[in-house]
Amino acid sequence: MRFTKNTKCDDCLLKCDIHEVLCKTQGERAKVNHLHAHFKKHDIICKQGTEVTHAMFLVKGFAKMFIEGLNNKNITLYLLKPPAYIGLLSFFDSPKYSYSVAAIEDCQVCFIELDLVKKMYVDNHDLLLCLNQAFGKSVTSILSKIISLNQKQIRGRIAENLIYLSKMYDSQEFHLKLSRKEIGEMAAISEENTVRLLSEFAKESIIKINGRDVEILDMPLLKKISEVG
Amino acid sequence: MRFTKNTKCDDCLLKCDIHEVLCKTQGERAKVNHLHAHFKKHDIICKQGTEVTHAMFLVKGFAKMFIEGLNNKNITLYLLKPPAYIGLLSFFDSPKYSYSVAAIEDCQVCFIELDLVKKMYVDNHDLLLCLNQAFGKSVTSILSKIISLNQKQIRGRIAENLIYLSKMYDSQEFHLKLSRKEIGEMAAISEENTVRLLSEFAKESIIKINGRDVEILDMPLLKKISEVG
DNA sequence: ATATAACATTGATATAGAACAACTTTTTAT
DNA sequence: ATAAAAAGTTGTTCTATATCAATGTTATAT
């Protein structure tokens, strides 16, 4: 990770909720410089167990949000793409992150002092409500993930995650930014079975797969598989 | 479920954060009557998929928070005992509950108009922060549950839940308010294996079990089992 | 250009835990 | 008091999936 520059919001690629509030409520004072950091592929953006010191906002690149389990086995809960709050779930509760976020390609992240954010939402609940809403959505998605992980079998789980990826990339054709092992971690499946299932789906002409390039050929069937289990 | 009475906060068994805020910010106006409802054992307090219309506060009794999965299989995420917000996780996000809460013994619940709460936290973020903090704690506990369900085996999961129950009841000896099946749902284990494991633990003198009365005899060992898997 | 490491693939094996079945005990209702 | 339903128990079978092992392929670094 390398801190690249202090950036004025005006110059930033992406305007976040926080920027908007800063403008409204603080006028000229809004022109604070925020720290921007650049993360390379595979870099850890925030680490389970470490202190929460900043609010972070994903400005560019894809990242994965995962929990580190036993025996170095991780479970990825969801992917993040801009605009997204990073570390939102640990924002209000604890001084420590209860999960980790890692870059799956080069990422740019805006760091905002936690104290500043806290001051801000004292003056402005629209912001707080915004954060809360994003928070709530995360939770809803996690709950449905729990069911999926526990009650669907691996075929259904892989199908589900392929659909998820397709939605993320907003296309039937996409390049996996993730290794087979990482795909497996999204569905809590071993690397080997992940490979097997992807080939299986390809053989059945449900998807076309070439290295990390995927094309979904039969979305309705994929949906059916994901629903049945 | 039966609505028993409109209750003045002054008369209520338990003063919640909301009451406190009402007093501080609204003085006499605080003496709103809140609807109190009485739920019997096994009654659903809030139901996954239905609309969120009130903030609810558990005043008396134990309840379980669970998600309804496929084939009528539920997973219980945690138990609730007073004082506790019910339905907190769906509070900010969605109009619909993304999980259910059911009484595991007779419960008394205070219903507060959602609009009133919303008005309140516009005037008072201490309240909002309070809610957020409780929210955050839930999430942290859920994340660790995901790991447990996926990466520990049933022996470890049952051990973990026995420890959890002991903490809930704040004693090494307690009466399960839950059936074997329901205990199983806390750990995502079949009813049969739940029975088997409990007997096994009893045979090994880790616990003493008589019907639904449990005594933990060897807590250190139980902890070890829960950590190993 | 070559070595080394990371990633991907395929087959064989082992096992944790669900599902089934049959039966007993306890609780609830009439 | 009796029937019916719910809850608890135990043994057996079956299968989904991890794990192991061996090998191929693609990147990365020197």
CSV table of N, CA, C and O in Angstrom, one decimal, chain A residues 65 67-71 73-75 77 89-90 92-94 98-99 121-125 128-129 132-133 135-137 139-140 142-144 146-147 149-152 188 227-228, chain B residues 65 67-71 73-75 77 89-90 92-94 98-99 121-125 128-129 132-133 135-137 139-140 142-144 146-147 149-152 188 227-228:
chain,number,residue,atom,x,y,z
A,65,MET,N,-14.5,-8.7,0.4
A,65,MET,CA,-14.7,-8.6,1.8
A,65,MET,C,-14.8,-10.1,2.3
A,65,MET,O,-15.6,-10.8,1.9
A,67,ILE,N,-14.0,-13.0,5.8
A,67,ILE,CA,-13.7,-13.3,7.2
A,67,ILE,C,-12.7,-14.4,7.2
A,67,ILE,O,-12.7,-15.4,6.5
A,68,GLU,N,-11.7,-14.2,8.1
A,68,GLU,CA,-10.6,-15.2,8.2
A,68,GLU,C,-11.1,-16.2,9.3
A,68,GLU,O,-11.3,-15.9,10.4
A,69,GLY,N,-11.1,-17.4,8.8
A,69,GLY,CA,-11.6,-18.5,9.7
A,69,GLY,C,-10.4,-19.3,10.3
A,69,GLY,O,-9.3,-18.8,10.5
A,70,LEU,N,-10.7,-20.5,10.6
A,70,LEU,CA,-9.7,-21.4,11.2
A,70,LEU,C,-8.9,-22.0,10.1
A,70,LEU,O,-9.3,-22.1,9.0
A,71,ASN,N,-7.7,-22.5,10.5
A,71,ASN,CA,-6.8,-23.1,9.5
A,71,ASN,C,-6.6,-22.3,8.3
A,71,ASN,O,-6.6,-22.9,7.2
A,73,LYS,N,-8.5,-20.7,6.5
A,73,LYS,CA,-9.6,-20.8,5.6
A,73,LYS,C,-10.4,-19.6,5.6
A,73,LYS,O,-10.9,-19.2,6.7
A,74,ASN,N,-10.6,-18.9,4.5
A,74,ASN,CA,-11.4,-17.7,4.5
A,74,ASN,C,-12.7,-18.0,3.8
A,74,ASN,O,-12.9,-18.9,3.0
A,75,ILE,N,-13.7,-17.1,4.2
A,75,ILE,CA,-14.9,-17.1,3.5
A,75,ILE,C,-15.2,-15.7,3.0
A,75,ILE,O,-15.1,-14.7,3.8
A,77,LEU,N,-17.5,-12.9,1.7
A,77,LEU,CA,-18.9,-12.6,1.8
A,77,LEU,C,-19.5,-11.9,0.6
A,77,LEU,O,-20.5,-12.1,0.1
A,89,LEU,N,-19.2,-2.3,8.2
A,89,LEU,CA,-19.8,-3.1,9.3
A,89,LEU,C,-19.2,-3.0,10.6
A,89,LEU,O,-19.8,-3.2,11.7
A,90,SER,N,-18.0,-2.6,10.7
A,90,SER,CA,-17.3,-2.4,11.9
A,90,SER,C,-17.3,-0.9,12.4
A,90,SER,O,-16.6,-0.6,13.3
A,92,PHE,N,-19.5,1.3,13.5
A,92,PHE,CA,-20.1,1.9,14.7
A,92,PHE,C,-19.9,1.1,16.0
A,92,PHE,O,-19.9,1.7,17.1
A,93,ASP,N,-19.6,-0.1,15.8
A,93,ASP,CA,-19.6,-1.0,17.0
A,93,ASP,C,-18.2,-0.9,17.6
A,93,ASP,O,-18.0,-0.2,18.6
A,94,SER,N,-17.3,-1.6,17.0
A,94,SER,CA,-16.1,-2.0,17.7
A,94,SER,C,-14.9,-1.1,17.3
A,94,SER,O,-14.9,-0.5,16.2
A,98,SER,N,-14.0,-6.7,12.3
A,98,SER,CA,-14.3,-8.1,12.5
A,98,SER,C,-14.2,-8.9,11.2
A,98,SER,O,-14.7,-10.0,11.1
A,99,TYR,N,-13.6,-8.3,10.2
A,99,TYR,CA,-13.3,-9.0,9.0
A,99,TYR,C,-12.2,-8.3,8.2
A,99,TYR,O,-11.8,-7.2,8.7
A,121,TYR,N,-21.6,13.4,11.3
A,121,TYR,CA,-23.0,12.8,11.4
A,121,TYR,C,-23.6,13.3,12.7
A,121,TYR,O,-24.8,13.0,12.9
A,122,VAL,N,-22.9,14.0,13.5
A,122,VAL,CA,-23.6,14.7,14.6
A,122,VAL,C,-24.4,15.8,14.1
A,122,VAL,O,-25.5,16.1,14.5
A,123,ASP,N,-23.8,16.5,13.1
A,123,ASP,CA,-24.5,17.6,12.4
A,123,ASP,C,-25.5,17.2,11.4
A,123,ASP,O,-26.3,18.0,10.9
A,124,ASN,N,-25.4,16.0,11.0
A,124,ASN,CA,-26.1,15.6,9.8
A,124,ASN,C,-26.6,14.2,9.7
A,124,ASN,O,-25.8,13.3,9.5
A,125,HIS,N,-27.8,13.9,10.0
A,125,HIS,CA,-28.2,12.5,10.0
A,125,HIS,C,-28.5,12.0,8.7
A,125,HIS,O,-28.5,10.8,8.5
A,128,LEU,N,-25.7,9.9,8.3
A,128,LEU,CA,-25.8,8.7,9.2
A,128,LEU,C,-26.8,7.7,8.6
A,128,LEU,O,-26.6,6.5,8.6
A,129,LEU,N,-27.9,8.2,8.2
A,129,LEU,CA,-29.0,7.3,7.6
A,129,LEU,C,-28.5,6.7,6.4
A,129,LEU,O,-28.7,5.5,6.2
A,132,ASN,N,-26.2,4.0,7.5
A,132,ASN,CA,-27.0,2.9,8.1
A,132,ASN,C,-27.7,2.1,7.0
A,132,ASN,O,-27.9,0.9,7.2
A,133,GLN,N,-28.1,2.7,6.0
A,133,GLN,CA,-28.9,2.0,4.9
A,133,GLN,C,-27.9,1.0,4.2
A,133,GLN,O,-28.2,-0.1,4.0
A,135,PHE,N,-25.3,-0.1,5.5
A,135,PHE,CA,-25.0,-1.1,6.5
A,135,PHE,C,-26.1,-2.2,6.5
A,135,PHE,O,-25.8,-3.4,6.4
A,136,GLY,N,-27.4,-1.8,6.5
A,136,GLY,CA,-28.5,-2.7,6.5
A,136,GLY,C,-28.5,-3.6,5.3
A,136,GLY,O,-28.7,-4.8,5.4
A,137,LYS,N,-28.1,-3.1,4.2
A,137,LYS,CA,-28.1,-3.9,3.0
A,137,LYS,C,-27.1,-5.0,3.1
A,137,LYS,O,-27.3,-6.1,2.7
A,139,VAL,N,-26.1,-6.4,5.7
A,139,VAL,CA,-26.5,-7.4,6.6
A,139,VAL,C,-27.5,-8.3,5.9
A,139,VAL,O,-27.4,-9.6,6.1
A,140,THR,N,-28.5,-7.8,5.2
A,140,THR,CA,-29.4,-8.6,4.5
A,140,THR,C,-28.7,-9.6,3.6
A,140,THR,O,-29.1,-10.8,3.5
A,142,ILE,N,-25.7,-10.7,3.9
A,142,ILE,CA,-25.0,-11.7,4.7
A,142,ILE,C,-26.0,-12.8,5.2
A,142,ILE,O,-25.7,-14.0,5.2
A,143,LEU,N,-27.2,-12.4,5.6
A,143,LEU,CA,-28.1,-13.4,6.1
A,143,LEU,C,-28.5,-14.4,5.0
A,143,LEU,O,-28.6,-15.6,5.3
A,144,SER,N,-28.7,-13.9,3.8
A,144,SER,CA,-29.1,-14.8,2.8
A,144,SER,C,-27.9,-15.7,2.4
A,144,SER,O,-28.0,-16.9,2.0
A,146,ILE,N,-25.7,-16.9,4.6
A,146,ILE,CA,-25.7,-17.9,5.6
A,146,ILE,C,-26.5,-19.1,5.2
A,146,ILE,O,-26.1,-20.3,5.3
A,147,ILE,N,-27.8,-18.8,4.8
A,147,ILE,CA,-28.7,-19.9,4.3
A,147,ILE,C,-28.0,-20.6,3.2
A,147,ILE,O,-28.0,-21.9,3.2
A,149,LEU,N,-24.9,-21.0,2.2
A,149,LEU,CA,-23.8,-21.8,2.6
A,149,LEU,C,-24.2,-23.0,3.4
A,149,LEU,O,-23.5,-24.1,3.2
A,150,ASN,N,-25.2,-22.9,4.1
A,150,ASN,CA,-25.6,-24.1,4.9
A,150,ASN,C,-26.6,-25.0,4.3
A,150,ASN,O,-26.6,-26.2,4.6
A,151,GLN,N,-27.4,-24.5,3.4
A,151,GLN,CA,-28.5,-25.4,2.9
A,151,GLN,C,-28.5,-25.7,1.4
A,151,GLN,O,-29.3,-26.4,1.0
A,152,LYS,N,-27.6,-25.1,0.7
A,152,LYS,CA,-27.5,-25.5,-0.7
A,152,LYS,C,-26.2,-26.3,-0.9
A,152,LYS,O,-25.3,-26.2,-0.1
A,188,ALA,N,-17.5,-21.2,-0.2
A,188,ALA,CA,-17.0,-22.1,0.8
A,188,ALA,C,-16.9,-23.6,0.3
A,188,ALA,O,-17.5,-24.5,0.8
A,227,GLU,N,-31.3,-22.2,-7.4
A,227,GLU,CA,-32.5,-22.2,-6.5
A,227,GLU,C,-32.7,-23.6,-5.9
A,227,GLU,O,-33.1,-23.7,-4.7
A,228,VAL,N,-32.5,-24.6,-6.7
A,228,VAL,CA,-32.8,-25.9,-6.2
A,228,VAL,C,-31.8,-26.3,-5.1
A,228,VAL,O,-32.2,-26.9,-4.1
B,65,MET,N,-33.7,-15.4,17.5
B,65,MET,CA,-33.7,-14.7,16.3
B,65,MET,C,-33.2,-15.7,15.2
B,65,MET,O,-32.1,-16.3,15.4
B,67,ILE,N,-33.2,-17.3,10.9
B,67,ILE,CA,-33.5,-17.1,9.5
B,67,ILE,C,-34.1,-18.3,9.0
B,67,ILE,O,-33.7,-19.4,9.3
B,68,GLU,N,-35.1,-18.1,8.2
B,68,GLU,CA,-35.9,-19.3,7.6
B,68,GLU,C,-35.2,-19.6,6.3
B,68,GLU,O,-35.2,-18.8,5.4
B,69,GLY,N,-34.8,-20.9,6.2
B,69,GLY,CA,-34.0,-21.3,5.0
B,69,GLY,C,-34.9,-22.1,4.1
B,69,GLY,O,-36.1,-22.0,4.1
B,70,LEU,N,-34.3,-23.0,3.4
B,70,LEU,CA,-35.0,-23.8,2.4
B,70,LEU,C,-35.5,-25.1,3.1
B,70,LEU,O,-35.1,-25.4,4.2
B,71,ASN,N,-36.5,-25.7,2.6
B,71,ASN,CA,-37.2,-26.9,3.1
B,71,ASN,C,-37.5,-26.8,4.6
B,71,ASN,O,-37.3,-27.7,5.4
B,73,LYS,N,-36.1,-25.4,6.9
B,73,LYS,CA,-35.0,-25.5,7.9
B,73,LYS,C,-34.6,-24.1,8.3
B,73,LYS,O,-34.2,-23.3,7.5
B,74,ASN,N,-34.5,-24.0,9.6
B,74,ASN,CA,-34.2,-22.7,10.1
B,74,ASN,C,-32.8,-22.7,10.7
B,74,ASN,O,-32.3,-23.7,11.1
B,75,ILE,N,-32.2,-21.5,10.8
B,75,ILE,CA,-30.9,-21.4,11.5
B,75,ILE,C,-31.1,-20.3,12.5
B,75,ILE,O,-31.5,-19.1,12.2
B,77,LEU,N,-29.7,-17.6,14.9
B,77,LEU,CA,-28.4,-16.8,15.0
B,77,LEU,C,-28.0,-16.5,16.4
B,77,LEU,O,-26.9,-16.6,16.8
B,89,LEU,N,-31.8,-5.4,13.0
B,89,LEU,CA,-31.0,-5.5,11.8
B,89,LEU,C,-31.8,-5.0,10.6
B,89,LEU,O,-31.2,-4.7,9.6
B,90,SER,N,-33.1,-5.1,10.6
B,90,SER,CA,-33.8,-4.6,9.5
B,90,SER,C,-34.3,-3.2,9.6
B,90,SER,O,-35.1,-2.7,8.9
B,92,PHE,N,-33.0,-0.1,9.5
B,92,PHE,CA,-32.6,1.0,8.7
B,92,PHE,C,-32.7,0.7,7.3
B,92,PHE,O,-32.9,1.6,6.5
B,93,ASP,N,-32.5,-0.5,6.9
B,93,ASP,CA,-32.4,-0.8,5.5
B,93,ASP,C,-33.8,-0.9,4.9
B,93,ASP,O,-34.2,0.0,4.2
B,94,SER,N,-34.4,-2.0,5.1
B,94,SER,CA,-35.5,-2.5,4.2
B,94,SER,C,-36.8,-2.3,4.9
B,94,SER,O,-36.9,-2.2,6.1
B,98,SER,N,-35.6,-9.3,7.3
B,98,SER,CA,-34.9,-10.3,6.6
B,98,SER,C,-34.6,-11.5,7.5
B,98,SER,O,-33.8,-12.4,7.2
B,99,TYR,N,-35.4,-11.6,8.6
B,99,TYR,CA,-35.3,-12.8,9.5
B,99,TYR,C,-36.5,-12.8,10.4
B,99,TYR,O,-37.3,-11.8,10.3
B,121,TYR,N,-34.6,10.2,16.4
B,121,TYR,CA,-33.2,10.2,16.1
B,121,TYR,C,-32.7,11.3,15.1
B,121,TYR,O,-31.6,11.6,15.0
B,122,VAL,N,-33.7,12.0,14.6
B,122,VAL,CA,-33.3,13.2,13.9
B,122,VAL,C,-32.9,14.3,14.9
B,122,VAL,O,-32.0,15.0,14.7
B,123,ASP,N,-33.6,14.3,16.0
B,123,ASP,CA,-33.2,15.2,17.1
B,123,ASP,C,-32.1,14.8,18.0
B,123,ASP,O,-31.5,15.5,18.7
B,124,ASN,N,-31.8,13.5,17.9
B,124,ASN,CA,-30.9,13.0,18.9
B,124,ASN,C,-30.1,11.8,18.4
B,124,ASN,O,-30.5,10.7,18.3
B,125,HIS,N,-28.8,12.1,18.1
B,125,HIS,CA,-28.0,11.0,17.6
B,125,HIS,C,-27.5,10.1,18.6
B,125,HIS,O,-27.1,9.0,18.3
B,128,LEU,N,-29.4,7.3,18.0
B,128,LEU,CA,-29.0,6.7,16.8
B,128,LEU,C,-27.7,5.9,17.0
B,128,LEU,O,-27.6,4.7,16.5
B,129,LEU,N,-26.8,6.5,17.6
B,129,LEU,CA,-25.5,5.8,17.9
B,129,LEU,C,-25.7,4.6,18.7
B,129,LEU,O,-25.1,3.6,18.5
B,132,ASN,N,-27.0,2.0,16.6
B,132,ASN,CA,-26.0,1.6,15.7
B,132,ASN,C,-25.0,0.6,16.4
B,132,ASN,O,-24.5,-0.3,15.8
B,133,GLN,N,-24.7,0.9,17.6
B,133,GLN,CA,-23.8,0.1,18.3
B,133,GLN,C,-24.3,-1.3,18.6
B,133,GLN,O,-23.6,-2.2,18.3
B,135,PHE,N,-26.5,-2.7,16.8
B,135,PHE,CA,-26.5,-3.2,15.4
B,135,PHE,C,-25.2,-3.8,15.1
B,135,PHE,O,-25.1,-4.9,14.7
B,136,GLY,N,-24.1,-3.0,15.4
B,136,GLY,CA,-22.8,-3.5,15.0
B,136,GLY,C,-22.4,-4.7,15.8
B,136,GLY,O,-21.8,-5.7,15.3
B,137,LYS,N,-22.8,-4.8,17.0
B,137,LYS,CA,-22.5,-6.0,17.9
B,137,LYS,C,-23.2,-7.2,17.3
B,137,LYS,O,-22.5,-8.3,17.2
B,139,VAL,N,-23.9,-7.8,14.2
B,139,VAL,CA,-23.2,-8.2,13.0
B,139,VAL,C,-21.9,-8.9,13.4
B,139,VAL,O,-21.6,-10.0,12.8
B,140,THR,N,-21.1,-8.4,14.3
B,140,THR,CA,-19.9,-9.1,14.7
B,140,THR,C,-20.2,-10.5,15.1
B,140,THR,O,-19.5,-11.4,14.8
B,142,ILE,N,-22.7,-12.3,14.2
B,142,ILE,CA,-23.1,-13.1,13.1
B,142,ILE,C,-21.9,-13.6,12.3
B,142,ILE,O,-21.8,-14.7,11.8
B,143,LEU,N,-20.9,-12.7,12.1
B,143,LEU,CA,-19.8,-13.1,11.3
B,143,LEU,C,-19.0,-14.2,12.0
B,143,LEU,O,-18.6,-15.2,11.3
B,144,SER,N,-18.9,-14.2,13.3
B,144,SER,CA,-18.2,-15.3,13.9
B,144,SER,C,-19.0,-16.6,13.8
B,144,SER,O,-18.5,-17.7,13.7
B,146,ILE,N,-20.8,-17.4,11.2
B,146,ILE,CA,-20.6,-18.0,9.9
B,146,ILE,C,-19.4,-18.9,9.9
B,146,ILE,O,-19.4,-20.0,9.4
B,147,ILE,N,-18.3,-18.4,10.5
B,147,ILE,CA,-17.1,-19.3,10.5
B,147,ILE,C,-17.4,-20.5,11.3
B,147,ILE,O,-17.1,-21.6,10.8
B,149,LEU,N,-20.2,-22.1,11.8
B,149,LEU,CA,-21.0,-23.1,11.1
B,149,LEU,C,-20.3,-23.7,10.0
B,149,LEU,O,-20.6,-24.9,9.6
B,150,ASN,N,-19.4,-23.0,9.3
B,150,ASN,CA,-18.7,-23.6,8.2
B,150,ASN,C,-17.5,-24.4,8.5
B,150,ASN,O,-17.1,-25.3,7.7
B,151,GLN,N,-16.8,-24.0,9.6
B,151,GLN,CA,-15.5,-24.6,9.7
B,151,GLN,C,-15.3,-25.4,11.0
B,151,GLN,O,-14.2,-26.0,11.2
B,152,LYS,N,-16.3,-25.5,11.8
B,152,LYS,CA,-16.2,-26.4,13.0
B,152,LYS,C,-17.1,-27.6,12.7
B,152,LYS,O,-18.1,-27.5,12.0
B,188,ALA,N,-27.0,-25.5,13.5
B,188,ALA,CA,-27.2,-26.1,12.2
B,188,ALA,C,-26.8,-27.6,12.2
B,188,ALA,O,-26.0,-28.1,11.4
B,227,GLU,N,-13.1,-24.9,20.7
B,227,GLU,CA,-12.0,-24.2,19.9
B,227,GLU,C,-11.4,-25.0,18.8
B,227,GLU,O,-11.1,-24.6,17.7
B,228,VAL,N,-11.2,-26.3,19.2
B,228,VAL,CA,-10.6,-27.2,18.2
B,228,VAL,C,-11.5,-27.4,17.0
B,228,VAL,O,-11.1,-27.4,15.9
